[in-house]
Coordinates of C-alpha atoms in Angstrom, one line a residue:
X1 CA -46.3 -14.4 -28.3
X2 CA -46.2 -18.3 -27.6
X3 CA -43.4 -18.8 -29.2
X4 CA -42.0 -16.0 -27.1
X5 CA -43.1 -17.7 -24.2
X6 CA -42.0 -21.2 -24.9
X7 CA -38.5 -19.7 -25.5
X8 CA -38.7 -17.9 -21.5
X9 CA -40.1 -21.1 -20.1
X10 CA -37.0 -23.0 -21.2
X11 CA -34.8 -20.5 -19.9
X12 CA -36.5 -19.2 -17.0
X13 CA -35.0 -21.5 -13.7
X14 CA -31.1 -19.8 -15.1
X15 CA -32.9 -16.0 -16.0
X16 CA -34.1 -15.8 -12.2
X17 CA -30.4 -16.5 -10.8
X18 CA -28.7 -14.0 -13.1
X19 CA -27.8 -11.5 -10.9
X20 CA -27.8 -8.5 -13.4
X21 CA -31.5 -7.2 -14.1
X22 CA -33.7 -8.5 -16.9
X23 CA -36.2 -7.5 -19.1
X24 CA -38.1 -8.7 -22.0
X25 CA -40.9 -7.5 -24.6
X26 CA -43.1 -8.6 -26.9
X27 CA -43.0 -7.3 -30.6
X28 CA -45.5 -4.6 -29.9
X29 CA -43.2 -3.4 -26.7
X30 CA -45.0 -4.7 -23.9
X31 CA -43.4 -6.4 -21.1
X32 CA -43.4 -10.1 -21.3
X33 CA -41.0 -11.0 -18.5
X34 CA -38.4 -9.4 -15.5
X35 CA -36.6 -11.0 -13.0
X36 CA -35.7 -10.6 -9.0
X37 CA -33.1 -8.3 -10.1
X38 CA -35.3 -5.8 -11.9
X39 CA -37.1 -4.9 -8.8
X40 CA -34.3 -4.7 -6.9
X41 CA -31.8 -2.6 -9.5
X42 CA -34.9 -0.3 -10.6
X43 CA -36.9 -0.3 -7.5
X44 CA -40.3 -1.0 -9.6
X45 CA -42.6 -3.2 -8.4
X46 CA -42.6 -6.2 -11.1
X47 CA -46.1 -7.1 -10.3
X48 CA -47.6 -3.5 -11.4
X49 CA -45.1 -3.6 -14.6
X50 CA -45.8 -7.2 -16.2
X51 CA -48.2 -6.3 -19.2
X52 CA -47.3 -3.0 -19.2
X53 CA -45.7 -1.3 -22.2
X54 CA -42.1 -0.3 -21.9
X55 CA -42.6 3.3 -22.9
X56 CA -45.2 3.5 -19.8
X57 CA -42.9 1.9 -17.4
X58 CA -39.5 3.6 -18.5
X59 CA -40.2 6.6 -21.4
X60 CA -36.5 6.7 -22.1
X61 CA -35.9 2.7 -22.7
X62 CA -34.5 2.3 -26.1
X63 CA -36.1 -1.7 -26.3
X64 CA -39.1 0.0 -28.5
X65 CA -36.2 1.3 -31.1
X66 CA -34.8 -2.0 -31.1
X67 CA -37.8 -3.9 -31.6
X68 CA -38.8 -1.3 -34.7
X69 CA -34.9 -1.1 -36.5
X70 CA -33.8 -4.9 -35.5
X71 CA -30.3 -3.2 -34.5
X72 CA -28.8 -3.9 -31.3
X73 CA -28.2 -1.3 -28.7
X74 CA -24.9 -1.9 -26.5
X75 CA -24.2 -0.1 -23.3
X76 CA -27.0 2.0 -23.1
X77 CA -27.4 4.6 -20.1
X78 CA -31.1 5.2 -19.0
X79 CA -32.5 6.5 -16.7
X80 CA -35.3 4.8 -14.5
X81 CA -36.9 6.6 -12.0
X82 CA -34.1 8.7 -9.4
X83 CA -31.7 5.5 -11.0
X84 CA -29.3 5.2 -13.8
X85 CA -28.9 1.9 -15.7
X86 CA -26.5 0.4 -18.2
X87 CA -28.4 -1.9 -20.4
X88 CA -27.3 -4.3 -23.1
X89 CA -30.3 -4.6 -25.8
X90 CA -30.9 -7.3 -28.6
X91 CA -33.9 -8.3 -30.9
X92 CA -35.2 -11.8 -30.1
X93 CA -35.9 -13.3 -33.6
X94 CA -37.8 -16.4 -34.6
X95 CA -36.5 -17.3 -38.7
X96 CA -36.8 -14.0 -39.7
X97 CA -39.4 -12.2 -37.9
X98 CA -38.4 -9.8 -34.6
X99 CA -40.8 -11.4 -31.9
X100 CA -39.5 -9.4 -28.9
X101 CA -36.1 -7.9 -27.3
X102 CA -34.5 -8.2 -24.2
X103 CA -33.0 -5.9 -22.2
X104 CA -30.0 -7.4 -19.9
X105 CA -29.2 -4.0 -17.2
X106 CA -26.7 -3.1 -14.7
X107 CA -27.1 -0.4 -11.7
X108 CA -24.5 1.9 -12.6
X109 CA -24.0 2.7 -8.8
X110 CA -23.2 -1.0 -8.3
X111 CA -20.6 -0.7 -11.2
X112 CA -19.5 2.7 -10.1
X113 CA -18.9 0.9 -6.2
X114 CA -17.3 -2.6 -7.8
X115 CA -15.0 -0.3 -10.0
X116 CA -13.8 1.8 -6.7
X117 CA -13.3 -1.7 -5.1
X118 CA -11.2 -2.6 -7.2
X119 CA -9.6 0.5 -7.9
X120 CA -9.0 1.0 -4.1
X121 CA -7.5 -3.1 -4.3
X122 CA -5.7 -2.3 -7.0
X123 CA -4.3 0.7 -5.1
X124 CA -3.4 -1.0 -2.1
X125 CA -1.7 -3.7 -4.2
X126 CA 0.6 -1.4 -5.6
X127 CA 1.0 0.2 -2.3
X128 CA 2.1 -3.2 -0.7
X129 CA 4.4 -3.7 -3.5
X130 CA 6.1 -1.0 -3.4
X131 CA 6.6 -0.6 0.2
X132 CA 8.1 -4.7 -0.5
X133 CA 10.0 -3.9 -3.1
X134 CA 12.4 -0.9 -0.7
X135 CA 13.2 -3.8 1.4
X136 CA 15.2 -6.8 0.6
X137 CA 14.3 -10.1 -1.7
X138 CA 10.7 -8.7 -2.2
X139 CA 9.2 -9.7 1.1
X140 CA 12.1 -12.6 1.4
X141 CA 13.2 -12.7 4.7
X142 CA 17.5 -13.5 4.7
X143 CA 18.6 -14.5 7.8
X144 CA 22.4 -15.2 6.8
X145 CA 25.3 -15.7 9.3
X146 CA 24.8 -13.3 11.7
X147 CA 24.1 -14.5 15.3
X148 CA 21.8 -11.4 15.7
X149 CA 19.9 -11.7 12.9
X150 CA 19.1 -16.0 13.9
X151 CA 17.9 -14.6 17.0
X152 CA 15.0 -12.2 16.0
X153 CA 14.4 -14.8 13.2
X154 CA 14.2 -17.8 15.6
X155 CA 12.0 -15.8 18.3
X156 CA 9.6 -14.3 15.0
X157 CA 8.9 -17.9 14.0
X158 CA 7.9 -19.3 17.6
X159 CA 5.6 -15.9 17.5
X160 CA 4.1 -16.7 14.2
X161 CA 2.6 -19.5 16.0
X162 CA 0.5 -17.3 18.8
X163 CA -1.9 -14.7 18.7
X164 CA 0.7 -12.7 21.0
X165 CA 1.2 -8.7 19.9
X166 CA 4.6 -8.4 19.3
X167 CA 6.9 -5.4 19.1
X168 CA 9.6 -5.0 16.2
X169 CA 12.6 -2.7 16.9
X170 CA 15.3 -1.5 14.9
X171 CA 16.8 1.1 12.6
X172 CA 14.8 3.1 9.5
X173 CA 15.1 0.3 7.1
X174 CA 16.4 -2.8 8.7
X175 CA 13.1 -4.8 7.4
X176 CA 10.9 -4.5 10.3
X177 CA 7.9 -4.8 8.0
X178 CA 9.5 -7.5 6.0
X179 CA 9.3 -9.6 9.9
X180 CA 5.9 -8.9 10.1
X181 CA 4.8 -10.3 7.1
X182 CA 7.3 -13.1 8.2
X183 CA 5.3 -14.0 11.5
X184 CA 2.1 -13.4 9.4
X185 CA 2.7 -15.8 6.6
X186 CA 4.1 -18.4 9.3
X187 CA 1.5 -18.6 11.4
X188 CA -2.7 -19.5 11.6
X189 CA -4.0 -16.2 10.1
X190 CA -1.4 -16.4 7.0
X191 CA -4.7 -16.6 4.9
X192 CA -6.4 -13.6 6.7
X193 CA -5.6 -9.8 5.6
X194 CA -2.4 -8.3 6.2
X195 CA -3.0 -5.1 7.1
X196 CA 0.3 -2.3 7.3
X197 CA -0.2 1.4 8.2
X198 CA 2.2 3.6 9.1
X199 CA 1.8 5.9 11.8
X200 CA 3.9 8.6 11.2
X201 CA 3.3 9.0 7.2
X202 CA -0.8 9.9 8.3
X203 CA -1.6 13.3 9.8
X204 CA -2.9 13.6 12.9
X205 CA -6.2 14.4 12.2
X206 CA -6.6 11.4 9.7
X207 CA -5.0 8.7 11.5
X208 CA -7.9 8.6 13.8
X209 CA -10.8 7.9 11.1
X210 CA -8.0 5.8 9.4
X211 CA -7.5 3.5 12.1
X212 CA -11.2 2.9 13.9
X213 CA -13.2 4.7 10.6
X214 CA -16.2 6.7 10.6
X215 CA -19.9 6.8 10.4
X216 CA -21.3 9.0 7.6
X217 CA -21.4 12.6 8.8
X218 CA -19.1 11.6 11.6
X219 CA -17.0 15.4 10.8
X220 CA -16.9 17.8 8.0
X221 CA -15.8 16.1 4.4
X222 CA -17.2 12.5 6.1
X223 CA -18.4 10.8 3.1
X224 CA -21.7 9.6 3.0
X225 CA -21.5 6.1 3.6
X226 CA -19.1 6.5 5.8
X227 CA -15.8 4.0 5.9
X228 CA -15.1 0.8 7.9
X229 CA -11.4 1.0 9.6
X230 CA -8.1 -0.3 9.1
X231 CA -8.9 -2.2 12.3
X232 CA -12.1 -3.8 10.3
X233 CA -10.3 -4.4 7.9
X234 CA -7.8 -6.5 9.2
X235 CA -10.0 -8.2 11.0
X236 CA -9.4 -12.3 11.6
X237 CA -5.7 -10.9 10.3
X238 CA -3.1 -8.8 11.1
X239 CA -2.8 -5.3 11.6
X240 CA 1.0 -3.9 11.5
X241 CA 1.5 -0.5 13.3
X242 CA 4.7 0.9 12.0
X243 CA 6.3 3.8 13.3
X244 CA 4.3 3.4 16.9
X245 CA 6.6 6.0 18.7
X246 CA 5.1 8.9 16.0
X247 CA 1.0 7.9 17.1
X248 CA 0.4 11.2 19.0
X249 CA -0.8 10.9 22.9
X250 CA -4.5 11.2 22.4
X251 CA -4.5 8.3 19.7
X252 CA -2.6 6.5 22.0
X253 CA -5.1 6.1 24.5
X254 CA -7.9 4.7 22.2
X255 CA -5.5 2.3 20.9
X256 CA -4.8 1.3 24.1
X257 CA -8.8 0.5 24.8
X258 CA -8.9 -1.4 21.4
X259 CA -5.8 -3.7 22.2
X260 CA -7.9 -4.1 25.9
X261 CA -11.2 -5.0 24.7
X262 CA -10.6 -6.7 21.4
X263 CA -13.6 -3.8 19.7
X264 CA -13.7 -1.2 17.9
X265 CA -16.2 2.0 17.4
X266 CA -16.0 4.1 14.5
X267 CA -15.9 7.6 14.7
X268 CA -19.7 9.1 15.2
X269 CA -21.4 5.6 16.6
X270 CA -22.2 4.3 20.2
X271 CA -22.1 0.9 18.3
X272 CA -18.8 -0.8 19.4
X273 CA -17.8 -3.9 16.9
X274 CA -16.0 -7.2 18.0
X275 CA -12.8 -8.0 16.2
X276 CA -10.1 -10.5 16.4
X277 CA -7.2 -8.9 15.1
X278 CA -3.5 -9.7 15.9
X279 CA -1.3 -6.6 16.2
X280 CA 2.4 -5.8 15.6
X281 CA 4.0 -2.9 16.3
X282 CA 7.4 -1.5 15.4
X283 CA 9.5 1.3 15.8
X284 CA 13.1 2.8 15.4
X285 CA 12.5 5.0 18.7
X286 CA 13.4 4.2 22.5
X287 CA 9.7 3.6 23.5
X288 CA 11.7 2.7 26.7
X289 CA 12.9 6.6 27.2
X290 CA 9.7 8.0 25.9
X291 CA 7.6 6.2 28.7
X292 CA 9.9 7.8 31.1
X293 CA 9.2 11.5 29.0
X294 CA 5.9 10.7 29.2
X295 CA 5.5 10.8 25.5
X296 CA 4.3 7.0 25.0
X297 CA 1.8 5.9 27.4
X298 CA 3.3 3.1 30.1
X299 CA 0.3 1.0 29.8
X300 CA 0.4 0.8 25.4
X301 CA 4.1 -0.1 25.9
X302 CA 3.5 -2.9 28.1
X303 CA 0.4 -3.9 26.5
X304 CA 2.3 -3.7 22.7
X305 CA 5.1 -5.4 24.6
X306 CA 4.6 -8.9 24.8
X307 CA 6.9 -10.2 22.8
X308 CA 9.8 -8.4 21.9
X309 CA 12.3 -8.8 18.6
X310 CA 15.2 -6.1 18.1
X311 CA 16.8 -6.2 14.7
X312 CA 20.1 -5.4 14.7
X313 CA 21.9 -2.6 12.3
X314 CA 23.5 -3.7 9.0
X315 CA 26.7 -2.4 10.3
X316 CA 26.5 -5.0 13.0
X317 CA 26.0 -7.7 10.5
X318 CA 28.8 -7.0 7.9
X319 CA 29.5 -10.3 7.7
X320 CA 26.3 -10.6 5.9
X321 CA 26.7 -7.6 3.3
X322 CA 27.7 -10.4 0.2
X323 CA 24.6 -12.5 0.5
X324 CA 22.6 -9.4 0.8
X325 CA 24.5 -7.4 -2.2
X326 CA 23.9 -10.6 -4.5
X327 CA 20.6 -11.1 -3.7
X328 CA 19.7 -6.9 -4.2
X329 CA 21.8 -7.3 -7.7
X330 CA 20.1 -9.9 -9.2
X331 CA 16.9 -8.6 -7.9
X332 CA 17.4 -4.8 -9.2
X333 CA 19.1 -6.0 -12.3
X334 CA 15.4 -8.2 -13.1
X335 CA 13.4 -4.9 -12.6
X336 CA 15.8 -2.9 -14.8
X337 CA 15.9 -5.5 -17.5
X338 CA 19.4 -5.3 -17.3
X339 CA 22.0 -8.3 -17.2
X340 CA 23.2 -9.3 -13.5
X341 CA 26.8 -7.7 -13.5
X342 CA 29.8 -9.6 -11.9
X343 CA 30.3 -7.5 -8.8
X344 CA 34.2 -7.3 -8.0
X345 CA 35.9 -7.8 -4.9
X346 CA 37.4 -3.9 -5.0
X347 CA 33.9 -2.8 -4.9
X348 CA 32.2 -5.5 -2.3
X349 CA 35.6 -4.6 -0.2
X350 CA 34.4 -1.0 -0.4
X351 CA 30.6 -1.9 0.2
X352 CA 31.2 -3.5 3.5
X353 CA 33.5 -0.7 4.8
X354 CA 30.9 1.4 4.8
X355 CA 28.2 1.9 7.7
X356 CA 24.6 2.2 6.0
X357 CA 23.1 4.6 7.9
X358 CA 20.0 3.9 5.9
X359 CA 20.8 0.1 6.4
X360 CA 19.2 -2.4 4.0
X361 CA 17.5 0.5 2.5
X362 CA 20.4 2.5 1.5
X363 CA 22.5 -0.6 0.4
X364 CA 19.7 -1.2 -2.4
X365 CA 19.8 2.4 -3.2
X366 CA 23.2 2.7 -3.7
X367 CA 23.1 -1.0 -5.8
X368 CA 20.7 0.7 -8.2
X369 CA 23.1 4.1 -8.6
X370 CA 25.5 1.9 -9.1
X371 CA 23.6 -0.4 -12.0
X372 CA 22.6 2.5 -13.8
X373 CA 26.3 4.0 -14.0
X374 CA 27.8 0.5 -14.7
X375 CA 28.4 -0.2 -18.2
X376 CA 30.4 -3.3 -19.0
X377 CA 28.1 -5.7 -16.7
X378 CA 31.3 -5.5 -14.1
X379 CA 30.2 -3.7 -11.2
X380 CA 33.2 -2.3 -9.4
X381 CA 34.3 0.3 -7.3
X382 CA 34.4 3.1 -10.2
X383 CA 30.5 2.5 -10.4
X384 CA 29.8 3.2 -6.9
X385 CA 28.1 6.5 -5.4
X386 CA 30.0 9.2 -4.1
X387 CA 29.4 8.5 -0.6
X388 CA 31.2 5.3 -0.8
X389 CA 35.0 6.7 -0.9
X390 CA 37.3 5.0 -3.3
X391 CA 40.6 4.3 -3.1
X392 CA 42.2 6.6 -5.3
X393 CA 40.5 9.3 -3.6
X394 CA 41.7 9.5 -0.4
X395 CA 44.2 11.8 0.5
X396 CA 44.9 13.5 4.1
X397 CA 44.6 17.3 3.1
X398 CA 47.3 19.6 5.4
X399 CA 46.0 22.5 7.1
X400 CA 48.6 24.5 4.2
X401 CA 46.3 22.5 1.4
X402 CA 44.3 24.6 -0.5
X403 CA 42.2 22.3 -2.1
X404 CA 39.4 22.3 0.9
X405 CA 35.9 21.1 0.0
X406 CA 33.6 24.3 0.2
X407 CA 31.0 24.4 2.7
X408 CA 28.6 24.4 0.0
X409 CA 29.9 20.7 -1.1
X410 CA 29.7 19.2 2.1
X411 CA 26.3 20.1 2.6
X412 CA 25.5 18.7 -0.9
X413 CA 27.3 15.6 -0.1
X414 CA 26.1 15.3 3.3
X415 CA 22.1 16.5 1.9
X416 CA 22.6 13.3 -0.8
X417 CA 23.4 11.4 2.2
X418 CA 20.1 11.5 4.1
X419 CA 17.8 11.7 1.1
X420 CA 19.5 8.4 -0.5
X421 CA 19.7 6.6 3.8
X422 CA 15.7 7.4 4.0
X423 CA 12.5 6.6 2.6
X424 CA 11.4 10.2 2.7
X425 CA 12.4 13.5 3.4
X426 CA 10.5 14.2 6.6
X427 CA 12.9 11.2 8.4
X428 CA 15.7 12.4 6.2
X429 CA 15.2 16.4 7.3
X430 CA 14.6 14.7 11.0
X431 CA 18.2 12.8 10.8
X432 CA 19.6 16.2 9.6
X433 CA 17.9 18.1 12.7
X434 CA 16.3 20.2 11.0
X435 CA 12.4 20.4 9.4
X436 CA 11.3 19.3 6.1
X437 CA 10.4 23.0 4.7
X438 CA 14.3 24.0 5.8
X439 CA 15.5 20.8 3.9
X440 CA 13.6 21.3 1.1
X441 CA 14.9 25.0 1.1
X442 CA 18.9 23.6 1.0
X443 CA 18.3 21.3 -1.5
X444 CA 17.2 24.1 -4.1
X445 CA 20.2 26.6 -3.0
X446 CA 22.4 23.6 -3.0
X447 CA 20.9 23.2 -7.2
X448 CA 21.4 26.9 -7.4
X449 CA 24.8 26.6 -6.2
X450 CA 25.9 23.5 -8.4
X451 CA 24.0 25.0 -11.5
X452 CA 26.4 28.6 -11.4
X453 CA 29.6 26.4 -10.6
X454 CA 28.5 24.2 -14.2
X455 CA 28.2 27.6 -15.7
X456 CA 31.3 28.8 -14.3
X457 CA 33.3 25.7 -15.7

């Protein structure tokens, strides 16, 4: 037993700062020894337990079995009171001769919450990444030639300096996100969290909890710790609202009282919480003709409004198509492990005749058709999708010609279309006027009718 002791007292100033709990017994199994974090993992008091033998304290402790075989005991669940540990158990020997154990424990409701951290950052990671990786240069803005494009550029990097809100217009897929993580990274918060939800991917009854969150029993399936917001979240940071024009009327008027009085109060509190977020906004709608709808409050538009960047279309920057088709090439052909192909002027001729309804978006689609077809690391125009028309296959077909495309192909064509010009097919079914059950319906009698023509042929 002094020897035991000797060996605590030399440790004992570094055993009290561990932060994982600690126990230690004698030969015969009494307790000899806990730190802070016993009392506060196990919720015994460490005053009643000193002395005490383990088997009194905790029946189900396995220290006793180590003490008695000399084995070690790794990851060992137990159960202590209404708690659940995981304990790491090894005989303390002195020459030859067991003169104790200790017992080095974690709560597992600590590791179950640090595991869901991380799980959740690792999950947000990915998410961030992905949405990155549809846009160009993997969140790397290119400005190129275009007079347009130097404008919003120029006017984002004089915002990155101010605390301003700013509101980001422009296309499905012209990079609006990409220019908010460009004023972000350029300005005094760049080291704060970035924050990017999209309005119109949440439901309605979610974006609500999702935005401002909740206290616990705040609605039905309201967990029981409840959740801080986005808006906590990003606090000190940014928070990017993407897609503003889809935030539904009544949302709009809470946001409106967040932007106004810089707090926030989760769902089920009175408690309102102070934040300093910076927010930017972005759509591809005419907030302009929806405030005279009355389908986007006046007052949010003028309050989101403060500074205002447009990006133009990629068919109003053609001139830029080359720098962006090299840059998406060598990018795509790095995540495909494939060698960057020699892209030839037929085919860049072809790729900036076309429009890009999808604009940067669809470009990098059609690069990566057109890198899984290529073969000889030439990309030319043989290699492109269908919807970019080649040469060879234009002809001007008579009323007398026979060889019409059936209504069923040009739906097929004109279905590929939208699903390859937007990120999903709730914008793609919008484009096409019609809803996402009815799209999802042609694109399964447009397989049906493809599969019997195959069979046919």
């Amino acid at each position: 037993m002094q020897k035991l002791g000797r060996m605590i007292s030399a440790i004992e100033v570094i055993l009290k700062h561990v932060h994982e709990g600690i126990v230690i017994a004698d030969s015969e199994g009494r307790v000899v020894y806990v730190n802070d974090a016993n009392q506060r993992i196990t919720g015994l008091d460490n005053s009643r337990i000193f002395g005490c033998y383990v088997k009194d304290v905790v029946p189900e402790s396995s220290i006793p079995e180590v003490i008695k075989t000399g084995m070690e005991k790794l990851g060992v669940k137990t159960r202590v009171n209404d708690k659940f540990v995981i304990s790491n158990i090894v005989p303390i020997y002195d020459g030859g001769e067991i003169i104790g154990a200790i017992s080095v424990f974690l709560d597992v409701t600590e590791l179950e919450n640090l595991n869901m951290k991380l799980k959740r950052a690792e999950e947000r990671i990915n998410h961030l990444s992905k949405q990155l990786s549809t846009f160009l240069g993997e969140g790397d803005l290119i400005v190129g030639r275009n007079p347009l494009m130097q404008k919003a550029v120029n006017l984002a990097q004089k915002a990155a300096s101010f605390s301003s809100n700013v509101l980001i217009t422009g296309e499905s897929g012209t990079g609006k996100e990409i220019l908010a993580r460009f004023i972000h990274n350029n300005g005094p918060r760049k080291n704060k969290p970035f924050i990017a939800v999209n309005c119109g991917a949440i439901p309605e009854t979610l974006l609500e909890s999702e935005l401002f969150g909740y206290e616990p029993g705040a609605f039905t399936g309201a967990g029981l710790r409840g959740k801080p917001g986005l808006f906590e979240q990003a606090d000190g940071g940014t928070i990017f609202l993407d897609e503003i024009g889809d935030m539904p009327l009544s949302l709009q008027v809470k946001l409106l009282r967040v932007l106004q009085d810089r707090e926030v109060r989760r769902l089920g509190s009175s408690r309102k919480i102070k934040l300093d977020v910076r927010v930017i906004a972005a759509t591809n709608k005419n907030l302009e003709e929806m405030v005279k709808n009355r389908s986007f409050r006046e007052d949010l538009y003028y309050r989101l409004n403060v500074i205002k960047i447009s990006l133009p279309p990629l068919r109003d920057r053609k001139e830029d198509i080359p720098v962006y088709v090299r840059h998406l090439v060598e990018k795509l052909s790095r995540r495909m492990g494939k060698n960057c192909p020699k892209v030839t002027p037929s085919a860049m001729k072809l790729l900036m005749r076309y429009d890009y309804p999808g604009n940067i978006r669809e470009l990098e689609n059609i690069l990566e058709k057109s890198l899984i077809m290529d073969e000889d690391d030439i990309l030319d125009h043989r290699d492109l999708p269908e919807l970019i028309p080649h040469p060879e296959s234009r002809r001007i077909y008579p009323e007398s010609e026979k060889h019409w495309p059936t209504l069923s192909e040009v739906e097929k064509n004109l279905i590929n279309r939208a699903l390859s010009s937007f990120p999903s097919k709730v914008e793609a079914a919008r484009a096409l006027g019609i809803s996402r059950a009815t799209l999802l319906q042609e694109i399964e009698r447009v397989r049906h009718y493809v599969s019997s023509q195959t069979k046919r042929a």
